[in-house]
mmCIF file of C-alpha atoms in Angstrom:
data_model
loop_
_atom_site.group_PDB
_atom_site.id
_atom_site.type_symbol
_atom_site.label_atom_id
_atom_site.label_comp_id
_atom_site.label_asym_id
_atom_site.label_seq_id
_atom_site.Cartn_x
_atom_site.Cartn_y
_atom_site.Cartn_z
ATOM 1 C CA MET R 104 -0.028 0.447 -0.040
ATOM 2 C CA LYS R 105 3.111 2.128 0.526
ATOM 3 C CA ASN R 106 4.486 2.043 -2.798
ATOM 4 C CA LEU R 107 0.436 2.949 -4.281
ATOM 5 C CA ILE R 108 -0.119 6.092 -2.445
ATOM 6 C CA PHE R 109 2.425 7.670 -4.836
ATOM 7 C CA PHE R 110 -0.524 7.677 -7.338
ATOM 8 C CA LEU R 111 -2.637 8.753 -5.119
ATOM 9 C CA GLU R 112 -3.747 12.363 -6.302
ATOM 10 C CA ASP R 113 -2.956 14.861 -3.521
ATOM 11 C CA ASP R 114 -6.405 15.502 -1.824
ATOM 12 C CA GLU R 115 -7.060 11.720 -1.661
ATOM 13 C CA LYS R 116 -6.241 9.166 0.924
ATOM 14 C CA PRO R 117 -4.881 5.845 1.395
ATOM 15 C CA SER R 118 -8.565 5.139 3.079
ATOM 16 C CA ASP R 119 -10.072 6.493 -0.309
ATOM 17 C CA PHE R 120 -8.521 4.386 -2.356
ATOM 18 C CA LYS R 121 -8.964 0.634 -0.007
ATOM 19 C CA LYS R 122 -12.632 2.021 -0.449
ATOM 20 C CA LEU R 123 -12.432 2.186 -4.495
ATOM 21 C CA THR R 124 -10.187 -1.169 -4.300
ATOM 22 C CA ARG R 125 -13.741 -2.938 -2.278
ATOM 23 C CA GLN R 126 -16.371 -1.074 -4.906
ATOM 24 C CA LEU R 127 -14.146 -2.478 -8.078
ATOM 25 C CA GLN R 128 -14.190 -5.886 -6.411
ATOM 26 C CA GLU R 129 -17.285 -5.569 -5.520
ATOM 27 C CA GLU R 130 -18.682 -4.736 -9.221
ATOM 28 C CA PHE R 131 -16.566 -7.457 -10.399
ATOM 29 C CA LYS R 132 -18.108 -10.228 -8.156
ATOM 30 C CA GLN R 133 -21.933 -9.146 -9.303
ATOM 31 C CA LYS R 134 -20.830 -9.453 -12.676
ATOM 32 C CA GLN R 135 -19.915 -12.769 -12.100
ATOM 33 C CA ARG R 136 -22.931 -13.367 -10.132
ATOM 34 C CA GLU R 137 -25.087 -11.982 -13.275
ATOM 35 C CA GLU R 138 -23.608 -13.746 -16.184
ATOM 36 C CA LYS R 139 -23.637 -17.229 -13.620
ATOM 37 C CA LYS R 140 -27.417 -16.448 -13.377
ATOM 38 C CA GLU R 141 -27.833 -16.183 -17.300
ATOM 39 C CA LYS R 142 -25.930 -19.249 -17.750
ATOM 40 C CA ASP R 143 -28.226 -21.048 -15.075
ATOM 41 C CA GLU R 144 -31.483 -19.745 -16.785
ATOM 42 C CA ILE R 145 -30.662 -20.970 -20.408
ATOM 43 C CA LYS R 146 -28.964 -24.446 -18.929
ATOM 44 C CA ALA R 147 -32.745 -24.538 -16.761
ATOM 45 C CA LYS R 148 -34.405 -23.735 -20.057
ATOM 46 C CA ALA R 149 -32.044 -26.420 -22.140
ATOM 47 C CA LEU R 150 -33.217 -28.951 -19.492
ATOM 48 C CA LYS R 151 -36.558 -28.384 -19.352
ATOM 49 C CA ARG R 152 -37.137 -29.763 -22.323
ATOM 50 C CA PHE R 153 -35.569 -30.184 -26.202
ATOM 51 C CA GLY R 154 -37.066 -29.543 -29.346
ATOM 52 C CA PHE R 155 -37.409 -27.490 -32.284
ATOM 53 C CA ARG R 156 -37.539 -23.971 -31.880
ATOM 54 C CA LYS R 157 -37.341 -22.183 -35.476
ATOM 55 C CA LYS R 158 -39.725 -22.521 -39.046
ATOM 56 C CA GLY R 159 -37.755 -23.218 -41.387
ATOM 57 C CA ILE R 160 -36.745 -25.901 -44.544
ATOM 58 C CA GLN R 161 -34.085 -28.791 -44.492
ATOM 59 C CA LYS R 162 -32.809 -31.319 -47.137
ATOM 60 C CA TYR R 163 -31.096 -34.407 -46.101
ATOM 61 C CA GLN R 164 -29.893 -37.720 -47.393
ATOM 62 C CA VAL R 165 -29.895 -41.293 -45.366
ATOM 63 C CA ARG R 166 -28.132 -43.788 -46.691
ATOM 64 C CA LEU R 167 -28.963 -47.694 -44.892
ATOM 65 C CA GLU R 168 -26.171 -49.801 -45.210
ATOM 66 C CA GLY R 169 -28.019 -53.182 -44.112
ATOM 67 C CA GLU R 170 -27.636 -57.109 -43.636
ATOM 68 C CA MET R 171 -29.667 -59.634 -43.237
ATOM 69 C CA GLN R 172 -29.103 -63.525 -42.318
ATOM 70 C CA VAL R 173 -31.474 -66.102 -42.597
ATOM 71 C CA ASN R 174 -30.488 -69.765 -42.014
ATOM 72 C CA SER R 175 -27.661 -69.869 -45.114
ATOM 73 C CA MET R 176 -28.977 -66.617 -46.895
ATOM 74 C CA ASN R 177 -26.920 -64.095 -46.036
ATOM 75 C CA VAL R 178 -28.164 -60.385 -48.249
ATOM 76 C CA LYS R 179 -26.607 -56.951 -47.757
ATOM 77 C CA THR R 180 -27.499 -53.822 -49.927
ATOM 78 C CA VAL R 181 -27.218 -50.126 -49.351
ATOM 79 C CA VAL R 182 -30.102 -47.709 -49.899
ATOM 80 C CA GLU R 183 -30.067 -43.894 -50.112
ATOM 81 C CA ASN R 184 -33.261 -41.674 -49.850
ATOM 82 C CA LYS R 185 -33.066 -37.618 -49.917
ATOM 83 C CA TYR R 186 -35.821 -35.666 -48.136
ATOM 84 C CA ILE R 187 -37.272 -31.730 -47.773
ATOM 85 C CA LEU R 188 -38.224 -31.445 -44.405
ATOM 86 C CA GLN R 189 -40.421 -28.295 -43.454
ATOM 87 C CA LEU R 190 -40.863 -27.078 -40.407
ATOM 88 C CA LYS R 191 -44.361 -25.363 -40.592
ATOM 89 C CA GLU R 192 -45.617 -24.232 -36.926
ATOM 90 C CA ILE R 193 -44.305 -25.130 -33.647
ATOM 91 C CA TYR R 194 -46.364 -26.391 -30.981
ATOM 92 C CA GLU R 195 -46.141 -26.796 -27.422
ATOM 93 C CA ASN R 196 -45.936 -30.377 -27.429
ATOM 94 C CA SER R 197 -46.092 -30.916 -31.494
ATOM 95 C CA VAL R 198 -44.906 -29.767 -34.575
ATOM 96 C CA LEU R 199 -46.586 -29.318 -38.122
ATOM 97 C CA ILE R 200 -44.241 -30.842 -41.054
ATOM 98 C CA ASP R 201 -44.393 -31.222 -44.907
ATOM 99 C CA LEU R 202 -42.010 -33.968 -45.727
ATOM 100 C CA VAL R 203 -41.267 -35.073 -49.149
ATOM 101 C CA SER R 204 -39.270 -38.132 -49.947
ATOM 102 C CA TYR R 205 -37.376 -38.685 -53.322
ATOM 103 C CA ASP R 206 -34.995 -40.160 -55.209
ATOM 104 C CA LYS R 207 -35.003 -43.753 -53.088
ATOM 105 C CA GLU R 208 -32.751 -45.957 -54.607
ATOM 106 C CA MET R 209 -31.257 -49.337 -53.955
ATOM 107 C CA VAL R 210 -27.441 -48.656 -54.714
ATOM 108 C CA GLU R 211 -25.630 -51.956 -53.843
ATOM 109 C CA THR R 212 -27.487 -55.457 -53.666
ATOM 110 C CA SER R 213 -25.806 -59.172 -52.910
ATOM 111 C CA ASN R 214 -28.978 -60.603 -54.168
ATOM 112 C CA PRO R 215 -30.442 -59.361 -57.550
ATOM 113 C CA THR R 216 -33.831 -60.326 -55.980
ATOM 114 C CA PHE R 217 -33.945 -58.153 -53.775
ATOM 115 C CA LYS R 218 -33.760 -55.390 -56.279
ATOM 116 C CA GLU R 219 -36.553 -56.761 -57.846
ATOM 117 C CA MET R 220 -38.351 -56.649 -54.820
ATOM 118 C CA PHE R 221 -37.511 -53.414 -53.648
ATOM 119 C CA MET R 222 -38.839 -51.901 -57.218
ATOM 120 C CA VAL R 223 -42.208 -53.144 -56.253
ATOM 121 C CA THR R 224 -42.380 -51.801 -52.574
ATOM 122 C CA ARG R 225 -41.062 -48.545 -53.965
ATOM 123 C CA GLN R 226 -43.998 -48.219 -56.265
ATOM 124 C CA LEU R 227 -46.763 -48.877 -52.833
ATOM 125 C CA GLU R 228 -43.848 -46.369 -50.793
ATOM 126 C CA LYS R 229 -45.110 -43.557 -53.648
ATOM 127 C CA LEU R 230 -47.957 -43.124 -51.335
ATOM 128 C CA TYR R 231 -46.985 -41.459 -48.829
ATOM 129 C CA ASP R 232 -43.846 -39.913 -50.793
ATOM 130 C CA GLU R 233 -45.234 -36.518 -49.026
ATOM 131 C CA PHE R 234 -47.588 -35.904 -46.597
ATOM 132 C CA THR R 235 -48.255 -32.981 -44.353
ATOM 133 C CA ALA R 236 -48.831 -34.146 -40.826
ATOM 134 C CA ARG R 237 -48.927 -32.888 -37.012
ATOM 135 C CA VAL R 238 -46.468 -34.992 -35.393
ATOM 136 C CA SER R 239 -46.026 -35.131 -31.608
ATOM 137 C CA HIS R 240 -42.046 -34.475 -30.235
ATOM 138 C CA GLU R 241 -42.323 -38.190 -29.876
ATOM 139 C CA GLY R 242 -42.692 -38.727 -33.479
ATOM 140 C CA GLU R 243 -46.503 -39.887 -33.560
ATOM 141 C CA ILE R 244 -48.698 -38.750 -36.408
ATOM 142 C CA LEU R 245 -51.662 -36.634 -34.325
ATOM 143 C CA GLU R 246 -53.317 -35.575 -37.771
ATOM 144 C CA ILE R 247 -52.911 -35.823 -41.536
ATOM 145 C CA LYS R 248 -53.488 -32.680 -43.182
ATOM 146 C CA ASN R 249 -53.728 -33.655 -46.789
ATOM 147 C CA LEU R 250 -55.499 -37.084 -46.478
ATOM 148 C CA SER R 251 -57.554 -36.401 -48.972
ATOM 149 C CA ALA R 252 -54.908 -35.968 -51.336
ATOM 150 C CA LEU R 253 -53.062 -39.280 -49.995
ATOM 151 C CA GLN R 254 -56.291 -41.126 -50.243
ATOM 152 C CA GLU R 255 -56.535 -39.879 -54.497
ATOM 153 C CA LYS R 256 -53.104 -41.043 -54.771
ATOM 154 C CA TRP R 257 -54.011 -44.690 -53.889
ATOM 155 C CA LEU R 258 -56.570 -44.789 -56.927
ATOM 156 C CA ARG R 259 -53.716 -43.577 -58.992
ATOM 157 C CA ILE R 260 -51.053 -45.712 -57.697
ATOM 158 C CA LYS R 261 -53.406 -48.925 -57.874
ATOM 159 C CA LYS R 262 -53.216 -48.717 -62.006
ATOM 160 C CA GLU R 263 -49.781 -48.181 -62.066
ATOM 161 C CA LEU R 264 -49.163 -50.876 -59.806
ATOM 162 C CA VAL R 265 -50.882 -53.591 -62.124
ATOM 163 C CA PRO R 266 -47.929 -54.422 -64.361
ATOM 164 C CA TYR R 267 -45.884 -55.158 -61.545
ATOM 165 C CA PHE R 268 -47.186 -58.550 -60.732
ATOM 166 C CA ASN R 269 -48.788 -61.205 -62.949
ATOM 167 C CA GLU R 270 -52.029 -62.350 -64.338
ATOM 168 C CA GLY R 271 -52.565 -64.816 -61.926
ATOM 169 C CA THR R 272 -52.025 -63.053 -58.453
ATOM 170 C CA ASN R 273 -55.651 -61.432 -58.520
ATOM 171 C CA ILE R 274 -53.820 -57.958 -57.659
ATOM 172 C CA GLU R 275 -56.810 -56.187 -58.936
ATOM 173 C CA GLU R 276 -59.070 -58.018 -56.762
ATOM 174 C CA PHE R 277 -56.723 -57.154 -53.939
ATOM 175 C CA PHE R 278 -56.360 -53.369 -54.482
ATOM 176 C CA SER R 279 -60.190 -53.740 -54.266
ATOM 177 C CA LEU R 280 -61.007 -55.241 -51.339
ATOM 178 C CA ASN R 281 -58.339 -52.649 -49.232
ATOM 179 C CA ASP R 282 -60.066 -49.344 -50.955
ATOM 180 C CA GLN R 283 -62.843 -49.309 -47.955
ATOM 181 C CA THR R 284 -59.986 -49.707 -45.619
ATOM 182 C CA MET R 285 -57.855 -47.012 -47.135
ATOM 183 C CA LYS R 286 -60.467 -44.633 -46.682
ATOM 184 C CA SER R 287 -59.733 -44.472 -42.809
ATOM 185 C CA PRO R 288 -57.993 -42.015 -41.062
ATOM 186 C CA ASP R 289 -55.954 -44.236 -38.232
ATOM 187 C CA ILE R 290 -55.120 -46.664 -41.178
ATOM 188 C CA TRP R 291 -53.051 -43.659 -43.314
ATOM 189 C CA LYS R 292 -51.762 -42.419 -39.365
ATOM 190 C CA GLN R 293 -50.718 -46.406 -38.935
ATOM 191 C CA LEU R 294 -48.768 -46.540 -42.177
ATOM 192 C CA LEU R 295 -47.194 -43.027 -41.726
ATOM 193 C CA ASN R 296 -46.261 -43.641 -38.234
ATOM 194 C CA GLU R 297 -44.153 -46.989 -38.966
ATOM 195 C CA GLN R 298 -42.264 -45.047 -41.339
ATOM 196 C CA GLU R 299 -38.459 -45.203 -40.613
ATOM 197 C CA PHE R 300 -38.123 -41.433 -40.663
ATOM 198 C CA LEU R 301 -40.268 -39.917 -38.207
ATOM 199 C CA PHE R 302 -38.296 -42.864 -35.893
ATOM 200 C CA LEU R 303 -35.005 -41.432 -36.862
ATOM 201 C CA PHE R 304 -35.805 -38.057 -36.708
ATOM 202 C CA PHE R 305 -38.161 -38.068 -33.750
ATOM 203 C CA LYS R 306 -38.747 -41.017 -31.778
ATOM 204 C CA LEU R 307 -34.675 -41.637 -30.941
ATOM 205 C CA ALA R 308 -33.863 -37.750 -31.624
ATOM 206 C CA GLY R 309 -35.296 -37.058 -28.509
ATOM 207 C CA TYR R 310 -37.481 -34.336 -28.655
ATOM 208 C CA GLY R 311 -39.675 -33.244 -25.982
ATOM 209 C CA LYS R 312 -37.160 -34.649 -23.629
ATOM 210 C CA LYS R 313 -34.235 -33.900 -21.566
ATOM 211 C CA LEU R 314 -31.350 -33.384 -23.220
ATOM 212 C CA ASN R 315 -29.916 -36.345 -20.493
ATOM 213 C CA PHE R 316 -33.028 -38.843 -20.372
ATOM 214 C CA SER R 317 -34.017 -42.163 -19.881
ATOM 215 C CA ASP R 318 -36.932 -44.047 -22.306
ATOM 216 C CA THR R 319 -38.692 -47.124 -23.352
ATOM 217 C CA LEU R 320 -38.617 -47.160 -27.308
ATOM 218 C CA VAL R 321 -41.059 -50.005 -29.088
ATOM 219 C CA LYS R 322 -40.568 -50.979 -32.371
ATOM 220 C CA GLU R 323 -41.437 -53.916 -34.814
ATOM 221 C CA ASN R 324 -38.370 -56.333 -35.138
ATOM 222 C CA ALA R 325 -37.115 -56.559 -38.502
ATOM 223 C CA TYR R 326 -38.940 -60.037 -39.223
ATOM 224 C CA ARG R 327 -42.224 -58.117 -37.930
ATOM 225 C CA SER R 328 -42.373 -61.045 -35.686
ATOM 226 C CA GLY R 329 -42.139 -59.272 -32.323
ATOM 227 C CA LYS R 330 -42.142 -55.835 -30.888
ATOM 228 C CA ILE R 331 -38.593 -54.543 -29.367
ATOM 229 C CA ALA R 332 -38.856 -52.932 -26.364
ATOM 230 C CA TRP R 333 -35.611 -50.933 -26.590
ATOM 231 C CA ASP R 334 -34.262 -49.494 -23.417
ATOM 232 C CA ILE R 335 -32.733 -46.003 -24.259
ATOM 233 C CA GLN R 336 -30.439 -43.974 -22.259
ATOM 234 C CA GLY R 337 -29.680 -40.203 -23.590
ATOM 235 C CA TYR R 338 -26.790 -37.763 -22.631
ATOM 236 C CA THR R 339 -26.060 -34.346 -24.248
ATOM 237 C CA PRO R 340 -23.391 -32.598 -22.431
ATOM 238 C CA ILE R 341 -24.200 -29.155 -22.231
ATOM 239 C CA GLU R 342 -21.616 -26.746 -23.988
ATOM 240 C CA PHE R 343 -22.927 -23.069 -23.166
ATOM 241 C CA PHE R 344 -22.937 -20.897 -26.801
ATOM 242 C CA SER R 345 -22.282 -23.951 -28.555
ATOM 243 C CA GLU R 346 -23.677 -24.381 -32.065
ATOM 244 C CA VAL R 347 -24.051 -27.748 -31.873
ATOM 245 C CA LEU R 348 -25.475 -30.062 -29.070
ATOM 246 C CA ASN R 349 -23.949 -33.648 -29.611
ATOM 247 C CA LEU R 350 -26.804 -36.063 -28.453
ATOM 248 C CA SER R 351 -25.211 -40.206 -27.786
ATOM 249 C CA ILE R 352 -28.193 -42.505 -27.475
ATOM 250 C CA SER R 353 -27.360 -45.810 -26.312
ATOM 251 C CA GLY R 354 -29.823 -48.867 -26.133
ATOM 252 C CA SER R 355 -30.199 -52.615 -25.381
ATOM 253 C CA PHE R 356 -33.020 -55.468 -24.974
ATOM 254 C CA LYS R 357 -32.989 -58.083 -23.064
ATOM 255 C CA PRO R 358 -35.602 -60.324 -24.742
ATOM 256 C CA SER R 359 -37.219 -63.861 -22.814
ATOM 257 C CA THR R 360 -37.142 -67.188 -24.019
ATOM 258 C CA GLY R 361 -40.662 -66.910 -24.161
ATOM 259 C CA TRP R 362 -39.732 -63.436 -26.584
ATOM 260 C CA LEU R 363 -36.898 -65.830 -28.596
ATOM 261 C CA ASP R 364 -39.486 -68.456 -29.159
ATOM 262 C CA LYS R 365 -42.564 -66.805 -30.146
ATOM 263 C CA ALA R 366 -40.103 -64.518 -32.359
ATOM 264 C CA TYR R 367 -38.062 -66.683 -34.506
ATOM 265 C CA GLY R 368 -39.333 -70.253 -32.914
ATOM 266 C CA LYS R 369 -41.215 -71.438 -36.046
ATOM 267 C CA MET R 370 -38.267 -70.886 -38.510
ATOM 268 C CA PRO R 371 -37.764 -74.561 -38.844
ATOM 269 C CA PHE R 372 -33.622 -74.167 -39.435
ATOM 270 C CA MET R 373 -34.040 -73.485 -35.533
ATOM 271 C CA ASN R 374 -35.402 -76.297 -33.919
ATOM 272 C CA GLU R 375 -33.078 -77.625 -31.282
ATOM 273 C CA ILE R 376 -30.676 -74.668 -31.431
ATOM 274 C CA SER R 377 -29.817 -72.739 -28.905
ATOM 275 C CA PHE R 378 -30.502 -68.524 -29.152
ATOM 276 C CA GLN R 379 -27.974 -66.356 -28.582
ATOM 277 C CA PRO R 380 -29.409 -63.333 -28.503
ATOM 278 C CA SER R 381 -27.604 -59.678 -28.788
ATOM 279 C CA TYR R 382 -29.488 -56.571 -28.890
ATOM 280 C CA GLN R 383 -27.809 -53.400 -29.322
ATOM 281 C CA LEU R 384 -28.231 -49.455 -30.451
ATOM 282 C CA GLN R 385 -25.978 -47.047 -30.573
ATOM 283 C CA ALA R 386 -27.071 -43.454 -31.877
ATOM 284 C CA ASP R 387 -24.913 -39.908 -32.280
ATOM 285 C CA TYR R 388 -26.476 -36.809 -33.242
ATOM 286 C CA GLN R 389 -25.491 -33.841 -34.391
ATOM 287 C CA ILE R 390 -28.500 -30.899 -33.516
ATOM 288 C CA ASP R 391 -28.006 -27.140 -34.197
ATOM 289 C CA SER R 392 -28.427 -25.569 -30.495
ATOM 290 C CA GLU R 393 -30.211 -22.494 -32.139
ATOM 291 C CA SER R 394 -33.076 -23.672 -34.609
ATOM 292 C CA GLY R 395 -33.372 -27.643 -33.614
ATOM 293 C CA PHE R 396 -32.950 -29.485 -36.540
ATOM 294 C CA ILE R 397 -30.523 -32.257 -36.726
ATOM 295 C CA ARG R 398 -26.931 -31.230 -38.724
ATOM 296 C CA LYS R 399 -25.758 -34.971 -38.982
ATOM 297 C CA ALA R 400 -26.114 -38.324 -37.228
ATOM 298 C CA HIS R 401 -25.080 -41.808 -36.727
ATOM 299 C CA VAL R 402 -27.573 -44.312 -36.328
ATOM 300 C CA TYR R 403 -26.651 -48.512 -35.795
ATOM 301 C CA TRP R 404 -28.620 -51.285 -34.639
ATOM 302 C CA GLU R 405 -28.134 -55.161 -34.443
ATOM 303 C CA GLU R 406 -30.664 -57.329 -33.664
ATOM 304 C CA ILE R 407 -29.409 -60.928 -33.466
ATOM 305 C CA ALA R 408 -31.187 -63.902 -32.894
ATOM 306 C CA HIS R 409 -28.129 -66.590 -33.709
ATOM 307 C CA PRO R 410 -24.672 -64.661 -34.864
ATOM 308 C CA SER R 411 -24.906 -67.374 -37.910
ATOM 309 C CA LEU R 412 -28.103 -68.043 -38.688
ATOM 310 C CA VAL R 413 -30.438 -65.138 -37.838
ATOM 311 C CA PHE R 414 -29.922 -61.334 -37.338
ATOM 312 C CA HIS R 415 -30.304 -58.511 -38.868
ATOM 313 C CA LYS R 416 -28.062 -55.174 -39.238
ATOM 314 C CA MET R 417 -28.643 -51.661 -40.252
ATOM 315 C CA LYS R 418 -26.384 -48.661 -39.904
ATOM 316 C CA PHE R 419 -28.094 -45.271 -40.853
ATOM 317 C CA THR R 420 -25.787 -42.187 -41.900
ATOM 318 C CA ILE R 421 -27.949 -38.930 -41.845
ATOM 319 C CA THR R 422 -26.203 -35.936 -43.925
ATOM 320 C CA GLN R 423 -27.342 -32.358 -44.217
ATOM 321 C CA ILE R 424 -27.338 -31.403 -48.212
ATOM 322 C CA SER R 425 -27.705 -28.355 -50.218
#
């Protein structure tokens, strides 16, 4: 303090300098408290619920690399699909979206028969290549806004599909039997809810949940012989003022012997063979913290009843495109 007296004005005393020092220190501490409060408010808001924050349009490419084993048959495929996602409205527990799917193509396959099957199913999928709907943060279709347009498309696509089937299949009779069914809004909701897009972009991505969450996601298995109740854990480190939220998700499923028997026991080659189950799910999302849109993601899950006889593995890569 003795050395500092040199810098005081003639009419100032050391006691005045001490007072000024204490004042500056208090102002600094107050600023720190305000900054902490602001960060805590941001943290509290983020932890309250994660979701979309801005309306907008984003284009994506989804690449699926799959491998399926059934007895001695092994099939590997690569399918690429592009989407245009428009977020039209944001509500408290849901959003209004317009989704367009285009340029879906099987770019690789180890079995040409699957390429032919893909061409047929692709015609059916044109039914919901474009739809407008209100979707919950959990990825459930709450209301279809363009239902009449989808029903009109059904009538048109019926005629286009007939050439894909042999004369002995009675495909026209099949379509006629389903005409009444396709008038039901609930049936359309069921069809749309089964789309992989809603699972990848909503249900799995944690919208409507806290940044760190636990959940159970129920999804049909690959062979459509049982429903898998995935035990999901999601974790997102809070990085203040970061442009990107990094969401990491892990999932597992431990089936009972009864569940395995019901799902795969009717496969004749599984007689007297012990199951060796493994069900794993891992996902990493990069999400724009300002808008809530996904920037990119990697999702992998495996359904293994037996490592050499029955399994299905899927790897999704989601990227934004211009």
